[in-house]
């Protein structure tokens, strides 16, 4: 397997007949999927998603791919192809369109409806091109064919790109459920046909590459979901991704069968399910879904709620219910059904919510204790099938952390792909397909771009480090009034501490440290306030570590007397 080397520099000029592939996100993490294809002077983007922050990124709302590499070439983008409507594939689109609003967005009916709903909140009217499986469209030098794939959201597509440099097949996120709820299976006949024609580079979803066997069918969840609705003594509260139409369909069917009315809770859930219902992807029996207010008059055993927050997100409905910060009060006898996965990195947040709900007396049913979730991604058995059907010349695993990409690459080798033709890359690594050979040729910037409230890219690693220090170590402000003539303290310094554990005697021992620092500065003729502040900050920091074993954020303020 060929891996990128840390010393990779900027890539060379792309040969006229070559095809360049650069993932700006989604390799080395689960999220912010975005792949850029360059050929004949034009760019085609596949997906543009967001990554959700972890606990060590305080205050960050979402993380975007880094557009630096394409920023001065926005006019060369012929289209953004969206494989499906999940946030980790469409969430970054509003931010890309802020930089050039008329880039054509290409996708299936449901995918475009979800992104249009989202863009409305950003006050952007997109230029959209609707496609369906079986369609073939040209965007500049890229001849795109769209193939049906099955995933945990309807209307997902894989895309085959034919160029003069060769053919690339990108699966998007997919699995091979043979009995999907919507009867739309992954089109392996199309994969085989493309394989016969010759696939030079195969980009495959790696999320479940470490999981042996086959991903269970969605239909296998029916008994467990049914049982919850049949046996729950009081209300049923279901939490799911706001875009998992298939799972919510199963919940609606079970509620209908057991005489319960359903209300959607949470802005994104209400919006997406409204869209799915209007377009006919969600079949809702008449009178089943009602407004939250209408549930108040009904007995508890005739009520079901469908809400967001299955990943333990602090602001979503479920976490707020667990914290008693929501109009819906969880009580003894309520059943909460978490119909979703544990995304890597979110485990502790999810268990915190489960514990909070259990404490109020709820019975929490989740994938750890019942069969209420199946993954949306192909397991190792399915991936191997695809390699054997497509017989690609080169393989580039996508969508996953390092271990997933590595495992996926090993599967390809076991099916007979030459190890030197399996390219395990990370974000920003440049892969060029020239004269039928794909190789790693360089690296472009692809760092994390943090969205924090209304600012994009304002928060940096340094400011997050400050935030972590504030959260864990507190802050200490030192106000020193310095005699301009002598450079000594005019009066004892003031200390203002927040989150820094102290009592009234704590700061007695730091005063001599400050006096000594100022005396030394005066001796060396240093008198300007900014320089003195720097010296005081350094001295107080080393005192705090010696005396308190703490590293608070120190804010020195020097005032001339």
Coordinates of C-alpha atoms in Angstrom, one line a residue:
X1 CA 0.0 0.0 0.0
X2 CA 1.4 3.4 -0.8
X3 CA 1.1 5.9 2.1
X4 CA 1.8 9.7 1.9
X5 CA 5.1 10.7 3.4
X6 CA 5.3 13.6 5.8
X7 CA 7.8 15.5 3.7
X8 CA 5.4 15.9 0.7
X9 CA 5.6 19.3 -0.9
X10 CA 3.2 21.2 -3.2
X11 CA 2.3 19.0 -6.3
X12 CA 3.9 19.6 -9.7
X13 CA 1.9 21.0 -12.6
X14 CA -0.8 18.5 -13.7
X15 CA 0.0 17.0 -17.2
X16 CA -2.6 18.1 -19.8
X17 CA -4.2 14.7 -20.0
X18 CA -4.0 13.9 -16.3
X19 CA -6.7 13.8 -13.6
X20 CA -5.9 15.1 -10.1
X21 CA -7.8 13.9 -7.0
X22 CA -7.6 15.8 -3.7
X23 CA -9.7 15.0 -0.6
X24 CA -10.0 18.2 1.4
X25 CA -11.9 16.3 4.2
X26 CA -13.1 12.8 5.1
X27 CA -9.8 11.0 5.1
X28 CA -8.6 10.4 8.6
X29 CA -12.0 11.5 10.2
X30 CA -15.6 10.5 9.9
X31 CA -17.1 13.7 8.5
X32 CA -16.5 16.8 6.4
X33 CA -16.3 14.7 3.3
X34 CA -15.1 16.7 0.2
X35 CA -13.2 15.5 -2.8
X36 CA -12.0 17.7 -5.6
X37 CA -11.3 16.4 -9.1
X38 CA -9.2 18.5 -11.5
X39 CA -9.0 17.8 -15.2
X40 CA -8.4 20.0 -18.3
X41 CA -8.2 23.1 -16.2
X42 CA -11.6 22.6 -14.6
X43 CA -12.6 21.4 -11.1
X44 CA -15.5 19.1 -10.1
X45 CA -16.3 18.8 -6.3
X46 CA -17.9 15.7 -4.9
X47 CA -19.7 16.4 -1.5
X48 CA -19.0 19.3 0.9
X49 CA -19.8 18.3 4.4
X50 CA -19.1 19.3 8.0
X51 CA -17.5 17.5 10.9
X52 CA -19.0 17.9 14.4
X53 CA -16.6 19.1 17.2
X54 CA -15.4 16.9 20.0
X55 CA -14.9 17.9 23.6
X56 CA -11.4 19.2 23.1
X57 CA -12.8 21.9 20.7
X58 CA -14.9 24.0 23.0
X59 CA -17.2 26.7 21.5
X60 CA -16.9 25.3 18.0
X61 CA -20.2 24.8 16.2
X62 CA -19.0 22.8 13.2
X63 CA -15.7 22.1 11.4
X64 CA -15.4 22.7 7.6
X65 CA -13.1 21.5 4.9
X66 CA -10.3 24.0 4.1
X67 CA -11.1 25.8 0.8
X68 CA -7.7 27.5 0.6
X69 CA -6.4 25.3 -2.3
X70 CA -9.5 26.1 -4.5
X71 CA -10.2 29.6 -3.3
X72 CA -8.5 31.4 -6.2
X73 CA -10.0 28.9 -8.7
X74 CA -13.7 29.1 -7.7
X75 CA -14.6 30.1 -11.2
X76 CA -13.1 26.8 -12.5
X77 CA -15.6 24.7 -10.5
X78 CA -18.1 23.2 -13.0
X79 CA -20.3 21.6 -10.4
X80 CA -20.6 20.2 -6.8
X81 CA -22.0 16.7 -7.0
X82 CA -23.8 15.7 -3.7
X83 CA -24.0 12.0 -3.2
X84 CA -26.7 12.1 -0.5
X85 CA -28.3 14.4 2.0
X86 CA -26.4 13.8 5.3
X87 CA -24.8 16.7 7.1
X88 CA -21.3 15.2 6.8
X89 CA -21.8 15.5 3.0
X90 CA -23.9 18.7 2.5
X91 CA -23.3 20.7 5.6
X92 CA -20.4 22.7 4.2
X93 CA -22.2 23.8 1.0
X94 CA -23.6 27.1 2.4
X95 CA -20.1 28.2 3.3
X96 CA -18.7 27.3 -0.2
X97 CA -21.6 29.1 -1.9
X98 CA -20.9 32.2 0.2
X99 CA -17.7 32.4 -1.8
X100 CA -19.4 31.8 -5.1
X101 CA -23.2 31.6 -5.0
X102 CA -23.9 30.3 -8.5
X103 CA -21.9 27.0 -8.5
X104 CA -24.3 24.3 -9.8
X105 CA -25.4 21.8 -7.2
X106 CA -26.0 18.4 -8.6
X107 CA -28.0 15.8 -6.7
X108 CA -31.1 13.6 -6.4
X109 CA -34.5 14.9 -5.6
X110 CA -34.4 14.4 -1.8
X111 CA -30.7 15.6 -1.5
X112 CA -31.5 18.8 -3.3
X113 CA -34.6 19.4 -1.2
X114 CA -32.6 19.0 2.0
X115 CA -29.9 21.4 0.8
X116 CA -32.4 23.9 -0.4
X117 CA -34.1 23.9 3.0
X118 CA -30.8 24.4 4.6
X119 CA -29.7 27.2 2.2
X120 CA -33.0 29.1 2.8
X121 CA -31.7 29.7 6.4
X122 CA -28.5 31.2 4.9
X123 CA -30.6 33.3 2.4
X124 CA -29.0 31.6 -0.6
X125 CA -31.0 30.5 -3.7
X126 CA -28.9 27.8 -5.3
X127 CA -28.5 26.9 -8.9
X128 CA -29.5 23.2 -8.9
X129 CA -29.4 20.3 -11.4
X130 CA -31.5 17.4 -10.5
X131 CA -30.4 13.9 -11.5
X132 CA -31.4 10.3 -10.8
X133 CA -29.8 6.9 -11.1
X134 CA -29.1 6.0 -14.7
X135 CA -28.6 9.6 -15.8
X136 CA -25.4 10.7 -17.6
X137 CA -24.5 14.3 -17.6
X138 CA -21.5 16.4 -18.8
X139 CA -20.1 19.1 -16.5
X140 CA -17.2 20.7 -18.4
X141 CA -14.6 17.9 -19.2
X142 CA -16.3 15.4 -16.7
X143 CA -18.8 12.9 -18.1
X144 CA -20.8 11.9 -14.9
X145 CA -23.0 8.8 -14.6
X146 CA -25.1 8.3 -11.5
X147 CA -25.7 4.9 -9.9
X148 CA -28.3 4.0 -7.3
X149 CA -26.7 3.0 -3.9
X150 CA -28.5 2.0 -0.7
X151 CA -27.6 4.0 2.5
X152 CA -29.4 5.2 5.7
X153 CA -31.1 8.0 3.7
X154 CA -33.1 7.6 0.5
X155 CA -32.0 8.7 -2.9
X156 CA -28.2 8.1 -2.4
X157 CA -26.0 8.0 -5.5
X158 CA -22.6 6.8 -6.5
X159 CA -20.9 8.7 -9.3
X160 CA -18.7 7.4 -12.1
X161 CA -16.5 10.1 -13.7
X162 CA -15.3 9.4 -17.2
X163 CA -12.4 11.7 -18.3
X164 CA -9.7 11.5 -21.0
X165 CA -7.4 10.4 -18.2
X166 CA -9.6 7.4 -17.2
X167 CA -12.7 6.5 -15.3
X168 CA -13.2 7.0 -11.5
X169 CA -16.0 5.4 -9.6
X170 CA -16.9 7.1 -6.2
X171 CA -19.3 5.0 -4.1
X172 CA -20.4 7.9 -1.8
X173 CA -21.7 6.3 1.5
X174 CA -23.3 3.0 0.7
X175 CA -24.2 -0.5 1.9
X176 CA -25.7 -3.5 0.2
X177 CA -29.0 -4.1 2.0
X178 CA -30.8 -6.7 -0.1
X179 CA -34.2 -6.0 1.4
X180 CA -34.2 -2.2 1.8
X181 CA -37.4 -0.5 3.0
X182 CA -37.7 1.4 -0.3
X183 CA -36.8 -1.6 -2.5
X184 CA -34.0 0.5 -4.1
X185 CA -30.9 -1.7 -3.9
X186 CA -27.3 -0.8 -4.6
X187 CA -27.0 -1.3 -8.4
X188 CA -24.3 -3.9 -8.6
X189 CA -25.2 -4.5 -12.3
X190 CA -24.1 -1.0 -13.0
X191 CA -20.9 -1.6 -10.9
X192 CA -20.2 -4.7 -13.0
X193 CA -20.9 -2.9 -16.3
X194 CA -18.5 -0.1 -15.3
X195 CA -16.0 -2.8 -14.2
X196 CA -16.2 -4.4 -17.7
X197 CA -15.6 -1.0 -19.2
X198 CA -12.6 -0.5 -16.9
X199 CA -12.4 1.5 -13.6
X200 CA -9.0 3.1 -13.2
X201 CA -9.6 4.4 -9.7
X202 CA -12.2 3.1 -7.2
X203 CA -13.0 5.4 -4.2
X204 CA -14.8 3.3 -1.6
X205 CA -16.5 4.1 1.7
X206 CA -14.3 2.7 4.5
X207 CA -16.5 3.4 7.6
X208 CA -17.2 -0.2 8.4
X209 CA -14.2 -1.8 6.7
X210 CA -13.1 -3.3 10.1
X211 CA -16.5 -5.0 10.7
X212 CA -16.5 -8.6 9.3
X213 CA -19.4 -10.0 7.4
X214 CA -22.4 -8.1 6.1
X215 CA -24.4 -5.2 7.5
X216 CA -27.8 -6.3 8.8
X217 CA -30.9 -5.3 6.8
X218 CA -33.0 -2.4 8.0
X219 CA -36.0 -4.8 8.0
X220 CA -34.4 -6.8 10.8
X221 CA -35.1 -3.9 13.2
X222 CA -38.8 -4.3 12.9
X223 CA -39.3 -6.8 15.8
X224 CA -37.3 -4.7 18.3
X225 CA -39.0 -1.4 17.4
X226 CA -42.4 -3.2 17.4
X227 CA -41.8 -4.6 20.8
X228 CA -41.0 -1.1 22.3
X229 CA -44.3 0.2 20.9
X230 CA -46.3 -2.9 22.0
X231 CA -45.0 -3.0 25.6
X232 CA -44.2 0.7 26.6
X233 CA -46.6 1.6 29.4
X234 CA -46.5 5.3 28.9
X235 CA -45.0 7.6 26.2
X236 CA -42.4 6.5 23.6
X237 CA -39.7 9.1 22.8
X238 CA -37.6 8.1 19.8
X239 CA -34.4 9.9 19.0
X240 CA -32.8 9.6 15.6
X241 CA -30.8 11.6 13.0
X242 CA -33.0 14.2 11.5
X243 CA -32.4 12.8 8.1
X244 CA -32.9 9.1 8.7
X245 CA -36.1 8.8 6.7
X246 CA -36.1 4.9 6.6
X247 CA -35.7 4.6 10.4
X248 CA -38.4 7.2 11.1
X249 CA -40.7 5.4 8.6
X250 CA -40.4 2.3 10.7
X251 CA -41.2 4.3 13.8
X252 CA -44.3 5.8 12.2
X253 CA -45.5 2.4 11.1
X254 CA -45.1 0.9 14.6
X255 CA -46.9 3.9 16.2
X256 CA -49.7 3.6 13.7
X257 CA -50.1 -0.1 14.3
X258 CA -50.3 0.4 18.1
X259 CA -52.7 3.4 18.1
X260 CA -50.2 6.2 19.0
X261 CA -50.1 9.7 17.6
X262 CA -46.7 11.1 16.7
X263 CA -45.2 14.6 17.0
X264 CA -41.8 15.7 15.6
X265 CA -39.6 17.7 18.0
X266 CA -36.6 19.8 17.0
X267 CA -36.2 22.3 14.2
X268 CA -34.2 20.1 11.8
X269 CA -36.4 17.1 12.4
X270 CA -39.6 19.1 11.7
X271 CA -38.0 20.6 8.5
X272 CA -36.5 17.4 7.1
X273 CA -39.5 15.2 7.8
X274 CA -41.8 17.9 6.3
X275 CA -39.7 17.8 3.1
X276 CA -39.5 14.0 3.0
X277 CA -43.3 13.8 3.5
X278 CA -44.1 16.4 0.8
X279 CA -41.8 14.5 -1.7
X280 CA -43.4 11.1 -0.9
X281 CA -40.3 9.5 0.7
X282 CA -42.0 9.3 4.0
X283 CA -45.4 7.7 3.9
X284 CA -47.6 9.1 6.7
X285 CA -51.0 7.6 7.4
X286 CA -53.7 10.3 7.6
X287 CA -54.0 11.9 11.0
X288 CA -51.0 10.1 12.5
X289 CA -48.6 13.1 12.8
X290 CA -49.9 15.9 14.9
X291 CA -48.6 19.1 16.4
X292 CA -46.8 18.8 19.8
X293 CA -49.6 20.8 21.4
X294 CA -52.3 18.3 20.2
X295 CA -50.5 15.5 22.3
X296 CA -51.2 17.3 25.6
X297 CA -54.8 16.1 25.8
X298 CA -54.0 12.4 25.0
X299 CA -53.3 9.6 27.4
X300 CA -49.6 8.8 27.7
X301 CA -50.0 5.4 26.1
X302 CA -51.3 7.0 22.9
X303 CA -48.3 9.3 22.5
X304 CA -45.0 9.0 20.6
X305 CA -42.4 11.8 20.0
X306 CA -39.6 11.7 17.5
X307 CA -36.7 14.1 18.3
X308 CA -33.1 14.9 17.5
X309 CA -30.1 14.4 19.8
X310 CA -29.1 10.8 19.4
X311 CA -25.4 11.7 19.5
X312 CA -25.7 13.5 22.9
X313 CA -25.4 17.0 21.3
X314 CA -25.8 19.4 24.2
X315 CA -28.3 21.7 22.5
X316 CA -30.5 19.0 20.9
X317 CA -33.9 18.0 22.3
X318 CA -32.9 14.7 24.0
X319 CA -29.9 16.1 26.0
X320 CA -32.2 18.9 27.1
X321 CA -34.8 16.4 28.3
X322 CA -32.2 14.6 30.2
X323 CA -31.1 17.8 31.9
X324 CA -34.7 18.8 32.7
X325 CA -34.3 21.9 30.4
X326 CA -37.1 21.0 27.9
X327 CA -40.9 21.4 27.9
X328 CA -41.1 17.6 27.6
X329 CA -40.6 16.3 31.1
X330 CA -39.3 12.7 31.2
X331 CA -40.9 10.6 33.9
X332 CA -41.3 7.2 35.4
X333 CA -42.6 4.7 32.8
X334 CA -41.5 6.7 29.8
X335 CA -39.6 4.7 27.2
X336 CA -36.8 6.4 25.2
X337 CA -35.6 4.6 22.1
X338 CA -32.2 5.7 20.7
X339 CA -32.4 4.5 17.1
X340 CA -28.9 5.4 16.1
X341 CA -25.2 4.7 16.0
X342 CA -22.4 5.7 18.4
X343 CA -20.3 7.9 16.2
X344 CA -16.6 7.6 17.3
X345 CA -15.8 10.3 19.8
X346 CA -19.4 10.8 20.9
X347 CA -19.7 7.7 23.2
X348 CA -19.3 9.5 26.5
X349 CA -21.8 12.2 25.6
X350 CA -24.3 9.6 24.6
X351 CA -23.9 7.6 27.8
X352 CA -24.2 10.8 29.8
X353 CA -27.7 11.4 28.2
X354 CA -28.7 7.7 28.7
X355 CA -27.8 8.1 32.4
X356 CA -29.6 11.3 32.7
X357 CA -32.8 9.9 31.2
X358 CA -32.6 6.7 33.3
X359 CA -32.3 8.9 36.5
X360 CA -35.8 10.4 35.8
X361 CA -37.2 6.8 35.6
X362 CA -37.1 6.3 31.8
X363 CA -36.5 2.9 30.3
X364 CA -33.8 3.6 27.7
X365 CA -33.6 1.2 24.7
X366 CA -30.4 1.6 22.6
X367 CA -28.2 -0.4 20.3
X368 CA -26.3 -1.7 23.3
X369 CA -29.3 -3.6 24.7
X370 CA -31.6 -4.1 21.8
X371 CA -31.5 -4.5 18.0
X372 CA -32.7 -0.9 17.2
X373 CA -29.9 0.3 14.9
X374 CA -28.1 -1.0 11.8
X375 CA -25.3 0.9 10.1
X376 CA -25.6 2.7 6.8
X377 CA -22.2 1.5 5.7
X378 CA -20.9 -1.6 3.9
X379 CA -19.1 -4.1 6.1
X380 CA -16.0 -6.0 4.9
X381 CA -17.9 -8.7 3.1
X382 CA -19.8 -6.2 1.0
X383 CA -16.6 -4.3 0.2
X384 CA -14.9 -7.4 -1.0
X385 CA -17.9 -8.2 -3.2
X386 CA -17.5 -4.8 -4.8
X387 CA -13.8 -5.2 -5.4
X388 CA -14.4 -8.6 -7.1
X389 CA -17.2 -7.2 -9.3
X390 CA -15.5 -3.9 -10.3
X391 CA -11.9 -5.3 -10.5
X392 CA -10.4 -1.8 -10.3
X393 CA -6.9 -0.9 -11.4
X394 CA -6.3 1.3 -8.4
X395 CA -8.1 1.7 -5.1
X396 CA -8.3 4.8 -2.8
X397 CA -10.2 4.2 0.4
X398 CA -12.3 7.2 1.5
X399 CA -14.6 8.2 4.4
X400 CA -13.0 7.0 7.6
X401 CA -10.4 7.3 10.2
X402 CA -6.9 5.9 9.6
X403 CA -7.7 2.5 10.9
X404 CA -10.7 2.2 8.6
X405 CA -8.8 3.4 5.5
X406 CA -6.0 0.9 6.3
X407 CA -8.5 -2.0 6.8
X408 CA -10.3 -1.1 3.5
X409 CA -6.9 -1.0 1.6
X410 CA -6.1 -4.5 3.0
X411 CA -9.4 -5.9 1.8
X412 CA -8.7 -4.6 -1.7
X413 CA -5.2 -6.3 -1.7
X414 CA -6.8 -9.6 -0.6
X415 CA -9.0 -9.5 -3.7
X416 CA -6.0 -9.3 -5.9
X417 CA -5.4 -5.5 -6.3
X418 CA -1.6 -4.9 -6.6
X419 CA -0.5 -3.4 -3.2
X420 CA 1.4 -0.6 -5.0
X421 CA -1.9 0.4 -6.6
X422 CA -3.7 0.8 -3.2
X423 CA -3.4 4.5 -2.2
X424 CA -4.1 5.2 1.5
X425 CA -4.1 9.0 1.6
X426 CA -5.1 11.6 4.1
X427 CA -6.7 15.1 3.8
X428 CA -4.8 17.3 1.4
X429 CA -2.8 14.5 -0.2
X430 CA -2.7 14.8 -4.0
X431 CA -3.3 11.7 -6.1
X432 CA -2.6 12.1 -9.9
X433 CA -3.9 9.6 -12.5
X434 CA -1.6 10.0 -15.5
X435 CA -1.2 7.5 -18.4
X436 CA -3.2 4.9 -16.5
X437 CA -1.1 5.0 -13.3
X438 CA -2.2 6.7 -10.1
X439 CA 0.4 8.0 -7.6
X440 CA 0.8 10.3 -4.7
X441 CA 2.5 13.5 -6.0
X442 CA 2.2 16.1 -3.3
X443 CA 0.2 17.8 -0.6
X444 CA -2.0 20.9 -0.3
X445 CA -3.3 22.6 2.9
X446 CA -6.3 20.9 4.4
X447 CA -6.5 21.9 8.0
X448 CA -9.6 22.2 10.2
X449 CA -11.6 25.4 9.6
X450 CA -13.7 26.2 12.7
X451 CA -17.1 27.8 12.5
X452 CA -17.8 29.7 15.8
X453 CA -21.1 31.5 15.8
X454 CA -21.0 33.9 12.9
X455 CA -17.2 33.7 12.3
X456 CA -15.7 31.2 9.9
X457 CA -12.0 30.4 10.4
X458 CA -11.6 33.0 13.3
X459 CA -11.0 30.3 15.9
X460 CA -7.6 28.7 15.5
X461 CA -5.8 25.9 17.3
X462 CA -4.2 28.6 19.5
X463 CA -7.5 30.1 20.6
X464 CA -8.9 26.7 21.3
X465 CA -5.8 26.0 23.5
X466 CA -6.7 29.2 25.4
X467 CA -10.3 28.0 25.8
X468 CA -9.2 24.6 27.1
X469 CA -6.9 26.4 29.6
X470 CA -9.8 28.6 30.7
X471 CA -12.1 25.6 31.0
X472 CA -9.6 23.4 32.9
X473 CA -7.2 25.8 34.7
X474 CA -9.2 29.1 35.1
X475 CA -8.0 32.7 34.6
X476 CA -5.9 35.0 36.7
X477 CA -5.8 38.7 36.1
X478 CA -2.9 40.6 37.7
X479 CA -3.3 44.4 37.9
X480 CA 0.0 46.2 38.7
X481 CA 0.3 50.0 39.2
X482 CA 3.9 50.9 38.5
X483 CA 5.6 54.1 39.4
X484 CA 6.8 55.5 36.1
X485 CA 10.0 57.0 37.6
X486 CA 11.3 54.1 39.7
X487 CA 9.7 51.2 37.9
X488 CA 8.6 49.8 41.3
X489 CA 5.1 48.9 42.4
X490 CA 3.2 52.1 43.6
X491 CA 0.8 49.9 45.6
X492 CA 0.2 46.2 46.2
X493 CA -1.0 44.4 43.0
X494 CA -4.7 43.3 42.6
X495 CA -5.6 39.8 41.7
X496 CA -8.8 38.8 40.1
X497 CA -9.2 35.0 39.7
X498 CA -12.0 33.0 38.0
X499 CA -12.0 29.2 38.1
X500 CA -8.6 29.3 39.7
X501 CA -8.8 27.7 43.1
X502 CA -7.5 30.1 45.8
X503 CA -8.0 31.6 49.2
X504 CA -7.1 35.0 50.6
X505 CA -3.5 34.0 51.4
X506 CA -2.8 32.3 48.0
X507 CA -1.3 35.4 46.4
X508 CA 0.9 36.6 49.2
X509 CA 3.8 34.6 47.9
X510 CA 3.6 36.0 44.3
X511 CA 4.0 39.7 45.3
X512 CA 7.8 39.3 45.9
X513 CA 8.0 37.5 42.6
X514 CA 6.4 40.5 40.8
X515 CA 8.6 43.0 42.7
X516 CA 11.7 41.1 41.7
X517 CA 10.7 41.0 38.1
X518 CA 10.0 44.8 38.0
X519 CA 13.3 45.6 39.7
X520 CA 15.2 43.5 37.2
X521 CA 13.3 45.3 34.3
X522 CA 14.1 48.7 35.7
X523 CA 17.8 47.8 36.0
X524 CA 17.8 46.8 32.3
X525 CA 15.9 50.0 31.4
X526 CA 12.7 48.2 30.3
X527 CA 9.8 50.6 31.1
X528 CA 7.1 50.2 28.4
X529 CA 3.9 48.6 29.6
X530 CA 3.5 45.8 27.0
X531 CA 7.0 44.5 27.7
X532 CA 6.4 44.6 31.5
X533 CA 3.1 42.8 31.0
X534 CA 4.9 40.0 29.1
X535 CA 7.5 39.7 31.9
X536 CA 4.9 39.7 34.7
X537 CA 2.8 37.0 32.8
X538 CA 5.8 34.7 32.5
X539 CA 6.9 35.2 36.1
X540 CA 3.3 34.6 37.5
X541 CA 2.9 31.6 35.3
X542 CA 6.0 29.9 36.6
X543 CA 4.9 30.8 40.2
X544 CA 1.5 29.3 39.6
X545 CA 3.0 26.1 38.5
X546 CA 5.5 25.9 41.3
X547 CA 3.2 26.9 44.1
X548 CA -0.2 25.6 42.9
X549 CA 0.5 23.0 40.2
X550 CA -1.9 25.0 38.0
X551 CA -1.6 26.6 34.6
X552 CA -4.2 29.4 34.6
X553 CA -4.5 31.8 31.7
X554 CA -2.7 34.9 32.9
X555 CA -3.9 38.4 31.9
X556 CA -1.4 41.0 33.1
X557 CA -2.4 44.7 33.2
X558 CA 0.3 47.3 33.9
X559 CA -0.9 50.9 34.7
X560 CA 1.5 53.8 35.0
X561 CA 1.2 55.7 38.2

